Amino acid sequence: MGVIFDLDGVIVDTAKYHFQAWKRLANELGFDFDETQNEQLKGVSRYDSLNLILGWGGVTQTEEQKQAWMVTKNDWYLGLISEMNESEILPGVHSFLDELNAAQIPVGLGSASKNSKRILEQIGLTSYFQSIVDGNRVVKGKPNPETFLTGARELNLAPSECIVFEDAPKGVKAAKAGGFMAIGIGSSRNLSNADYILKGFENIRWRTIQRLFRNYKIKDEKFSTSFNY
Ligand code: BG6
Ligand code: MG
């Protein structure tokens, strides 16, 4: 079996930087949006995020202008994360990855971000991942399952053999659509579609996750048995 991690909000808290950069763009265009709206941008590609934000501001523009705004936003974002280092890895993630490594569990990254590789390098975690599927590699972003299905294929595993860790409702939706067990990272308030929810990785051991996976399989089997008869 194997695991696939989302990046933003699971390994590092970059949502606050994305928020700042998008907010700056919106403000320059003469409107604002709040943190509740920002929740809707989690797991969503840069292009789709821009369209959502422009919709909130009632702004319509040419594709060319949108491309230029995306470049501007990303430059600001890169400025905000330029100093990012391993101190920004969320609590417990590093030791959990060490444990997976020691147990020789295949590990993949499944992120919408086109900056994934840069961020993994900056925080020193690249070598933990045998597969990296990011926003540069997929046609259909989350909630489409393509990101995770590509990752599972690269790890030589079936979706039913993989666990996905996700903080975004759209990411959980993508995992479930692909036939994966999905563990939500965050609060049950917005992750009700996940199979299990963890606050984060602090004090989380691989054997705990394996137990959750076994329970999930039993539930799954019960469901298909009752479904068949
Ligand atoms: C996701 C974030 O991981 O990546 C989104 O949750 C972000 O907020 C998306 O828009 C794309 O990121 P980037 O780095 O390619 O602009
Ligand atoms: Mg995320």
PDB file of C-alpha atoms and ligand atoms in Angstrom:
ATOM      1  CA  MET A   1       0.000   0.000   0.000  1.00  0.00           C
ATOM      2  CA  GLY A   2       0.971   3.633  -0.385  1.00  0.00           C
ATOM      3  CA  VAL A   3       0.077   7.196   0.476  1.00  0.00           C
ATOM      4  CA  ILE A   4      -0.400  10.384  -1.508  1.00  0.00           C
ATOM      5  CA  PHE A   5      -0.094  13.775   0.149  1.00  0.00           C
ATOM      6  CA  ASP A   6      -1.567  17.035  -0.979  1.00  0.00           C
ATOM      7  CA  LEU A   7       0.968  19.849  -0.415  1.00  0.00           C
ATOM      8  CA  ASP A   8      -0.649  23.181   0.472  1.00  0.00           C
ATOM      9  CA  GLY A   9      -2.411  22.882   3.825  1.00  0.00           C
ATOM     10  CA  VAL A  10      -1.185  19.348   4.484  1.00  0.00           C
ATOM     11  CA  ILE A  11       2.611  19.612   4.443  1.00  0.00           C
ATOM     12  CA  VAL A  12       2.961  23.398   4.657  1.00  0.00           C
ATOM     13  CA  ASP A  13       0.556  26.205   5.456  1.00  0.00           C
ATOM     14  CA  THR A  14       0.864  28.155   2.221  1.00  0.00           C
ATOM     15  CA  ALA A  15      -2.849  29.062   2.090  1.00  0.00           C
ATOM     16  CA  LYS A  16      -2.101  32.278   3.981  1.00  0.00           C
ATOM     17  CA  TYR A  17       0.437  33.337   1.310  1.00  0.00           C
ATOM     18  CA  HIS A  18      -1.901  32.482  -1.573  1.00  0.00           C
ATOM     19  CA  PHE A  19      -4.582  34.519   0.235  1.00  0.00           C
ATOM     20  CA  GLN A  20      -2.301  37.549   0.680  1.00  0.00           C
ATOM     21  CA  ALA A  21      -1.228  37.531  -2.958  1.00  0.00           C
ATOM     22  CA  TRP A  22      -4.760  37.123  -4.351  1.00  0.00           C
ATOM     23  CA  LYS A  23      -6.077  39.756  -1.952  1.00  0.00           C
ATOM     24  CA  ARG A  24      -3.462  42.206  -3.184  1.00  0.00           C
ATOM     25  CA  LEU A  25      -4.564  41.611  -6.760  1.00  0.00           C
ATOM     26  CA  ALA A  26      -8.249  41.988  -5.880  1.00  0.00           C
ATOM     27  CA  ASN A  27      -7.502  45.187  -3.950  1.00  0.00           C
ATOM     28  CA  GLU A  28      -5.624  46.619  -6.915  1.00  0.00           C
ATOM     29  CA  LEU A  29      -8.680  45.852  -9.035  1.00  0.00           C
ATOM     30  CA  GLY A  30     -10.837  47.731  -6.518  1.00  0.00           C
ATOM     31  CA  PHE A  31     -12.536  45.014  -4.470  1.00  0.00           C
ATOM     32  CA  ASP A  32     -11.864  42.680  -1.573  1.00  0.00           C
ATOM     33  CA  PHE A  33     -12.736  39.145  -0.447  1.00  0.00           C
ATOM     34  CA  ASP A  34     -12.613  37.439   2.917  1.00  0.00           C
ATOM     35  CA  GLU A  35     -11.247  34.259   4.474  1.00  0.00           C
ATOM     36  CA  THR A  36     -14.527  32.398   4.051  1.00  0.00           C
ATOM     37  CA  GLN A  37     -14.336  32.997   0.317  1.00  0.00           C
ATOM     38  CA  ASN A  38     -10.665  32.034   0.410  1.00  0.00           C
ATOM     39  CA  GLU A  39     -11.688  28.575   1.660  1.00  0.00           C
ATOM     40  CA  GLN A  40     -13.253  27.973  -1.744  1.00  0.00           C
ATOM     41  CA  LEU A  41      -9.860  28.510  -3.401  1.00  0.00           C
ATOM     42  CA  LYS A  42      -8.179  25.637  -1.564  1.00  0.00           C
ATOM     43  CA  GLY A  43      -7.137  22.871  -3.929  1.00  0.00           C
ATOM     44  CA  VAL A  44      -8.234  24.945  -6.918  1.00  0.00           C
ATOM     45  CA  SER A  45      -5.809  25.692  -9.792  1.00  0.00           C
ATOM     46  CA  ARG A  46      -4.380  29.151 -10.291  1.00  0.00           C
ATOM     47  CA  TYR A  47      -6.554  29.785 -13.345  1.00  0.00           C
ATOM     48  CA  ASP A  48      -9.776  28.593 -11.720  1.00  0.00           C
ATOM     49  CA  SER A  49      -8.947  30.593  -8.582  1.00  0.00           C
ATOM     50  CA  LEU A  50      -8.529  33.758 -10.642  1.00  0.00           C
ATOM     51  CA  ASN A  51     -11.862  33.181 -12.370  1.00  0.00           C
ATOM     52  CA  LEU A  52     -13.614  32.682  -9.034  1.00  0.00           C
ATOM     53  CA  ILE A  53     -12.073  35.852  -7.615  1.00  0.00           C
ATOM     54  CA  LEU A  54     -12.890  37.936 -10.686  1.00  0.00           C
ATOM     55  CA  GLY A  55     -16.445  36.621 -10.441  1.00  0.00           C
ATOM     56  CA  TRP A  56     -16.670  37.867  -6.835  1.00  0.00           C
ATOM     57  CA  GLY A  57     -15.506  41.306  -7.968  1.00  0.00           C
ATOM     58  CA  GLY A  58     -17.778  41.324 -10.997  1.00  0.00           C
ATOM     59  CA  VAL A  59     -14.758  41.737 -13.276  1.00  0.00           C
ATOM     60  CA  THR A  60     -14.650  40.355 -16.809  1.00  0.00           C
ATOM     61  CA  GLN A  61     -11.429  40.461 -18.801  1.00  0.00           C
ATOM     62  CA  THR A  62      -9.620  39.070 -21.828  1.00  0.00           C
ATOM     63  CA  GLU A  63      -7.596  35.857 -21.584  1.00  0.00           C
ATOM     64  CA  GLU A  64      -4.453  37.866 -22.209  1.00  0.00           C
ATOM     65  CA  GLN A  65      -5.105  40.127 -19.233  1.00  0.00           C
ATOM     66  CA  LYS A  66      -5.919  37.120 -17.060  1.00  0.00           C
ATOM     67  CA  GLN A  67      -2.606  35.489 -17.986  1.00  0.00           C
ATOM     68  CA  ALA A  68      -0.802  38.701 -17.024  1.00  0.00           C
ATOM     69  CA  TRP A  69      -2.604  38.854 -13.661  1.00  0.00           C
ATOM     70  CA  MET A  70      -1.693  35.241 -12.941  1.00  0.00           C
ATOM     71  CA  VAL A  71       1.963  36.043 -13.558  1.00  0.00           C
ATOM     72  CA  THR A  72       1.732  39.067 -11.253  1.00  0.00           C
ATOM     73  CA  LYS A  73       0.003  37.087  -8.511  1.00  0.00           C
ATOM     74  CA  ASN A  74       2.537  34.300  -8.758  1.00  0.00           C
ATOM     75  CA  ASP A  75       5.452  36.757  -8.559  1.00  0.00           C
ATOM     76  CA  TRP A  76       3.997  38.163  -5.338  1.00  0.00           C
ATOM     77  CA  TYR A  77       3.368  34.661  -4.023  1.00  0.00           C
ATOM     78  CA  LEU A  78       6.936  33.585  -4.812  1.00  0.00           C
ATOM     79  CA  GLY A  79       8.171  36.691  -3.011  1.00  0.00           C
ATOM     80  CA  LEU A  80       6.165  35.697   0.061  1.00  0.00           C
ATOM     81  CA  ILE A  81       7.517  32.133   0.093  1.00  0.00           C
ATOM     82  CA  SER A  82      11.092  32.976  -0.907  1.00  0.00           C
ATOM     83  CA  GLU A  83      12.339  32.606   2.648  1.00  0.00           C
ATOM     84  CA  MET A  84      10.342  29.454   3.341  1.00  0.00           C
ATOM     85  CA  ASN A  85      12.390  26.646   4.837  1.00  0.00           C
ATOM     86  CA  GLU A  86      11.970  23.423   6.830  1.00  0.00           C
ATOM     87  CA  SER A  87      10.761  25.389   9.853  1.00  0.00           C
ATOM     88  CA  GLU A  88       7.438  25.822   8.015  1.00  0.00           C
ATOM     89  CA  ILE A  89       6.764  22.091   7.671  1.00  0.00           C
ATOM     90  CA  LEU A  90       3.563  21.474   9.626  1.00  0.00           C
ATOM     91  CA  PRO A  91       3.969  19.687  12.998  1.00  0.00           C
ATOM     92  CA  GLY A  92       4.505  15.931  12.805  1.00  0.00           C
ATOM     93  CA  VAL A  93       4.840  15.741   9.008  1.00  0.00           C
ATOM     94  CA  HIS A  94       8.599  15.197   8.948  1.00  0.00           C
ATOM     95  CA  SER A  95       8.603  12.354  11.471  1.00  0.00           C
ATOM     96  CA  PHE A  96       5.582  10.749   9.781  1.00  0.00           C
ATOM     97  CA  LEU A  97       7.468  10.809   6.448  1.00  0.00           C
ATOM     98  CA  ASP A  98      10.515   9.317   8.182  1.00  0.00           C
ATOM     99  CA  GLU A  99       8.348   6.512   9.465  1.00  0.00           C
ATOM    100  CA  LEU A 100       6.876   5.836   6.002  1.00  0.00           C
ATOM    101  CA  ASN A 101      10.364   5.815   4.569  1.00  0.00           C
ATOM    102  CA  ALA A 102      11.624   3.354   7.159  1.00  0.00           C
ATOM    103  CA  ALA A 103       8.620   1.093   6.484  1.00  0.00           C
ATOM    104  CA  GLN A 104       9.312   1.376   2.702  1.00  0.00           C
ATOM    105  CA  ILE A 105       5.840   2.671   1.986  1.00  0.00           C
ATOM    106  CA  PRO A 106       5.570   4.289  -1.467  1.00  0.00           C
ATOM    107  CA  VAL A 107       4.880   8.022  -1.102  1.00  0.00           C
ATOM    108  CA  GLY A 108       3.497  10.423  -3.698  1.00  0.00           C
ATOM    109  CA  LEU A 109       2.633  14.110  -3.884  1.00  0.00           C
ATOM    110  CA  GLY A 110      -0.653  15.123  -5.536  1.00  0.00           C
ATOM    111  CA  SER A 111      -0.941  18.904  -5.668  1.00  0.00           C
ATOM    112  CA  ALA A 112      -2.636  21.501  -7.854  1.00  0.00           C
ATOM    113  CA  SER A 113       0.302  23.839  -7.370  1.00  0.00           C
ATOM    114  CA  LYS A 114       2.711  24.535 -10.189  1.00  0.00           C
ATOM    115  CA  ASN A 115       5.167  25.599  -7.477  1.00  0.00           C
ATOM    116  CA  SER A 116       5.176  22.176  -5.774  1.00  0.00           C
ATOM    117  CA  LYS A 117       8.709  21.146  -6.725  1.00  0.00           C
ATOM    118  CA  ARG A 118      10.170  24.475  -5.690  1.00  0.00           C
ATOM    119  CA  ILE A 119       8.427  24.310  -2.310  1.00  0.00           C
ATOM    120  CA  LEU A 120       9.491  20.690  -1.654  1.00  0.00           C
ATOM    121  CA  GLU A 121      13.079  21.691  -2.456  1.00  0.00           C
ATOM    122  CA  GLN A 122      12.938  24.720  -0.160  1.00  0.00           C
ATOM    123  CA  ILE A 123      11.650  22.700   2.765  1.00  0.00           C
ATOM    124  CA  GLY A 124      14.054  19.842   2.044  1.00  0.00           C
ATOM    125  CA  LEU A 125      11.490  17.072   1.501  1.00  0.00           C
ATOM    126  CA  THR A 126      11.932  16.216  -2.206  1.00  0.00           C
ATOM    127  CA  SER A 127      13.733  12.930  -1.570  1.00  0.00           C
ATOM    128  CA  TYR A 128      10.759  11.500   0.360  1.00  0.00           C
ATOM    129  CA  PHE A 129       8.556  11.374  -2.745  1.00  0.00           C
ATOM    130  CA  GLN A 130       8.753   8.675  -5.406  1.00  0.00           C
ATOM    131  CA  SER A 131       6.095  10.426  -7.485  1.00  0.00           C
ATOM    132  CA  ILE A 132       5.299  14.127  -7.808  1.00  0.00           C
ATOM    133  CA  VAL A 133       2.121  15.019  -9.697  1.00  0.00           C
ATOM    134  CA  ASP A 134       1.607  18.772  -9.711  1.00  0.00           C
ATOM    135  CA  GLY A 135      -0.388  21.424 -11.537  1.00  0.00           C
ATOM    136  CA  ASN A 136       2.003  21.277 -14.496  1.00  0.00           C
ATOM    137  CA  ARG A 137       1.156  17.654 -15.182  1.00  0.00           C
ATOM    138  CA  VAL A 138      -2.626  17.359 -15.172  1.00  0.00           C
ATOM    139  CA  VAL A 139      -5.295  18.424 -17.596  1.00  0.00           C
ATOM    140  CA  LYS A 140      -8.203  18.180 -15.193  1.00  0.00           C
ATOM    141  CA  GLY A 141      -7.605  19.633 -11.735  1.00  0.00           C
ATOM    142  CA  LYS A 142      -9.325  18.696  -8.479  1.00  0.00           C
ATOM    143  CA  PRO A 143     -12.175  17.763  -7.896  1.00  0.00           C
ATOM    144  CA  ASN A 144     -11.358  15.595 -10.933  1.00  0.00           C
ATOM    145  CA  PRO A 145      -9.381  12.534  -9.729  1.00  0.00           C
ATOM    146  CA  GLU A 146      -6.679  12.777 -12.445  1.00  0.00           C
ATOM    147  CA  THR A 147      -3.992  14.086 -10.053  1.00  0.00           C
ATOM    148  CA  PHE A 148      -4.345  11.158  -7.662  1.00  0.00           C
ATOM    149  CA  LEU A 149      -4.935   8.510 -10.341  1.00  0.00           C
ATOM    150  CA  THR A 150      -1.703   9.560 -12.066  1.00  0.00           C
ATOM    151  CA  GLY A 151       0.109   9.395  -8.732  1.00  0.00           C
ATOM    152  CA  ALA A 152      -1.195   5.911  -7.915  1.00  0.00           C
ATOM    153  CA  ARG A 153      -0.171   4.689 -11.364  1.00  0.00           C
ATOM    154  CA  GLU A 154       3.341   6.041 -10.845  1.00  0.00           C
ATOM    155  CA  LEU A 155       3.577   4.273  -7.512  1.00  0.00           C
ATOM    156  CA  ASN A 156       2.386   1.061  -9.233  1.00  0.00           C
ATOM    157  CA  LEU A 157      -0.610   0.860  -6.943  1.00  0.00           C
ATOM    158  CA  ALA A 158      -4.363   0.684  -7.412  1.00  0.00           C
ATOM    159  CA  PRO A 159      -6.412   3.540  -5.897  1.00  0.00           C
ATOM    160  CA  SER A 160      -7.903   1.010  -3.454  1.00  0.00           C
ATOM    161  CA  GLU A 161      -4.370   0.453  -2.094  1.00  0.00           C
ATOM    162  CA  CYS A 162      -3.633   4.137  -1.466  1.00  0.00           C
ATOM    163  CA  ILE A 163      -4.541   6.659   1.197  1.00  0.00           C
ATOM    164  CA  VAL A 164      -4.873  10.320   0.224  1.00  0.00           C
ATOM    165  CA  PHE A 165      -4.257  13.119   2.747  1.00  0.00           C
ATOM    166  CA  GLU A 166      -6.118  16.301   1.808  1.00  0.00           C
ATOM    167  CA  ASP A 167      -7.123  19.567   3.484  1.00  0.00           C
ATOM    168  CA  ALA A 168      -9.494  20.847   0.776  1.00  0.00           C
ATOM    169  CA  PRO A 169     -13.087  19.710   0.215  1.00  0.00           C
ATOM    170  CA  LYS A 170     -12.395  19.673  -3.545  1.00  0.00           C
ATOM    171  CA  GLY A 171      -9.310  17.521  -2.955  1.00  0.00           C
ATOM    172  CA  VAL A 172     -11.263  15.037  -0.827  1.00  0.00           C
ATOM    173  CA  LYS A 173     -13.889  14.941  -3.549  1.00  0.00           C
ATOM    174  CA  ALA A 174     -11.182  14.154  -6.118  1.00  0.00           C
ATOM    175  CA  ALA A 175      -9.803  11.329  -3.979  1.00  0.00           C
ATOM    176  CA  LYS A 176     -13.226   9.793  -3.404  1.00  0.00           C
ATOM    177  CA  ALA A 177     -14.078  10.077  -7.112  1.00  0.00           C
ATOM    178  CA  GLY A 178     -10.901   8.125  -7.880  1.00  0.00           C
ATOM    179  CA  GLY A 179     -11.725   5.322  -5.434  1.00  0.00           C
ATOM    180  CA  PHE A 180      -9.192   6.279  -2.732  1.00  0.00           C
ATOM    181  CA  MET A 181      -9.577   6.298   1.015  1.00  0.00           C
ATOM    182  CA  ALA A 182      -9.427  10.006   1.908  1.00  0.00           C
ATOM    183  CA  ILE A 183      -8.183  11.341   5.217  1.00  0.00           C
ATOM    184  CA  GLY A 184      -9.115  14.987   5.705  1.00  0.00           C
ATOM    185  CA  ILE A 185      -6.581  17.218   7.433  1.00  0.00           C
ATOM    186  CA  GLY A 186      -8.275  20.014   9.331  1.00  0.00           C
ATOM    187  CA  SER A 187     -11.715  20.460  10.752  1.00  0.00           C
ATOM    188  CA  SER A 188     -14.839  18.361  10.254  1.00  0.00           C
ATOM    189  CA  ARG A 189     -16.721  21.578   9.501  1.00  0.00           C
ATOM    190  CA  ASN A 190     -15.706  21.572   5.862  1.00  0.00           C
ATOM    191  CA  LEU A 191     -14.387  18.045   5.331  1.00  0.00           C
ATOM    192  CA  SER A 192     -17.488  15.979   5.942  1.00  0.00           C
ATOM    193  CA  ASN A 193     -16.912  14.008   2.731  1.00  0.00           C
ATOM    194  CA  ALA A 194     -13.641  12.511   4.063  1.00  0.00           C
ATOM    195  CA  ASP A 195     -13.481   8.939   5.397  1.00  0.00           C
ATOM    196  CA  TYR A 196     -11.629  10.131   8.491  1.00  0.00           C
ATOM    197  CA  ILE A 197     -10.469  13.521   9.722  1.00  0.00           C
ATOM    198  CA  LEU A 198      -7.268  14.364  11.566  1.00  0.00           C
ATOM    199  CA  LYS A 199      -6.367  17.781  12.963  1.00  0.00           C
ATOM    200  CA  GLY A 200      -2.845  17.283  11.614  1.00  0.00           C
ATOM    201  CA  PHE A 201       0.091  14.878  11.861  1.00  0.00           C
ATOM    202  CA  GLU A 202       1.255  15.759  15.353  1.00  0.00           C
ATOM    203  CA  ASN A 203       1.649  12.478  17.293  1.00  0.00           C
ATOM    204  CA  ILE A 204       0.277  10.496  14.350  1.00  0.00           C
ATOM    205  CA  ARG A 205       1.993   7.170  13.810  1.00  0.00           C
ATOM    206  CA  TRP A 206       1.884   5.020  10.698  1.00  0.00           C
ATOM    207  CA  ARG A 207       0.369   2.122  12.655  1.00  0.00           C
ATOM    208  CA  THR A 208      -2.589   4.372  13.597  1.00  0.00           C
ATOM    209  CA  ILE A 209      -3.202   5.169   9.950  1.00  0.00           C
ATOM    210  CA  GLN A 210      -2.917   1.492   9.027  1.00  0.00           C
ATOM    211  CA  ARG A 211      -5.597   0.720  11.616  1.00  0.00           C
ATOM    212  CA  LEU A 212      -7.889   3.340  10.088  1.00  0.00           C
ATOM    213  CA  PHE A 213      -7.250   1.811   6.665  1.00  0.00           C
ATOM    214  CA  ARG A 214      -8.197  -1.678   7.903  1.00  0.00           C
ATOM    215  CA  ASN A 215     -11.398  -0.337   9.482  1.00  0.00           C
ATOM    216  CA  TYR A 216     -12.206   1.477   6.277  1.00  0.00           C
ATOM    217  CA  LYS A 217     -11.768  -1.731   4.272  1.00  0.00           C
ATOM    218  CA  ILE A 218     -14.060  -3.667   6.629  1.00  0.00           C
ATOM    219  CA  LYS A 219     -16.741  -0.986   6.327  1.00  0.00           C
ATOM    220  CA  ASP A 220     -16.295  -0.975   2.569  1.00  0.00           C
ATOM    221  CA  GLU A 221     -16.674  -4.758   2.371  1.00  0.00           C
ATOM    222  CA  LYS A 222     -19.778  -4.718   4.542  1.00  0.00           C
ATOM    223  CA  PHE A 223     -21.248  -2.114   2.244  1.00  0.00           C
ATOM    224  CA  SER A 224     -20.542  -4.092  -0.925  1.00  0.00           C
ATOM    225  CA  THR A 225     -21.842  -7.323   0.677  1.00  0.00           C
ATOM    226  CA  SER A 226     -25.106  -5.713   1.721  1.00  0.00           C
ATOM    227  CA  PHE A 227     -25.258  -4.112  -1.685  1.00  0.00           C
ATOM    228  CA  ASN A 228     -24.862  -7.445  -3.493  1.00  0.00           C
ATOM    229  CA  TYR A 229     -27.555  -9.340  -1.612  1.00  0.00           C
TER     230      TYR A 229
HETATM  231  C1  BG6 B   1      -3.330  24.432  -4.401  1.00  0.00           C
HETATM  232  C2  BG6 B   1      -3.777  25.515  -3.458  1.00  0.00           C
HETATM  233  O1  BG6 B   1      -2.543  23.499  -3.725  1.00  0.00           O
HETATM  234  O2  BG6 B   1      -2.581  24.985  -5.484  1.00  0.00           O
HETATM  235  C3  BG6 B   1      -4.551  26.571  -4.226  1.00  0.00           C
HETATM  236  O3  BG6 B   1      -4.598  24.944  -2.446  1.00  0.00           O
HETATM  237  C4  BG6 B   1      -3.704  27.113  -5.371  1.00  0.00           C
HETATM  238  O4  BG6 B   1      -4.909  27.614  -3.344  1.00  0.00           O
HETATM  239  C5  BG6 B   1      -3.282  25.952  -6.258  1.00  0.00           C
HETATM  240  O5  BG6 B   1      -4.431  28.047  -6.131  1.00  0.00           O
HETATM  241  C6  BG6 B   1      -2.377  26.388  -7.412  1.00  0.00           C
HETATM  242  O6  BG6 B   1      -1.179  26.862  -6.896  1.00  0.00           O
HETATM  243  P1  BG6 B   1      -0.052  27.610  -7.723  1.00  0.00           P
HETATM  244  O7  BG6 B   1       1.130  27.555  -6.784  1.00  0.00           O
HETATM  245  O8  BG6 B   1       0.192  26.814  -8.963  1.00  0.00           O
HETATM  246  O9  BG6 B   1      -0.525  28.973  -8.002  1.00  0.00           O
HETATM  247 MG    MG B   2      -4.379  21.667  -0.007  1.00  0.00          MG
END
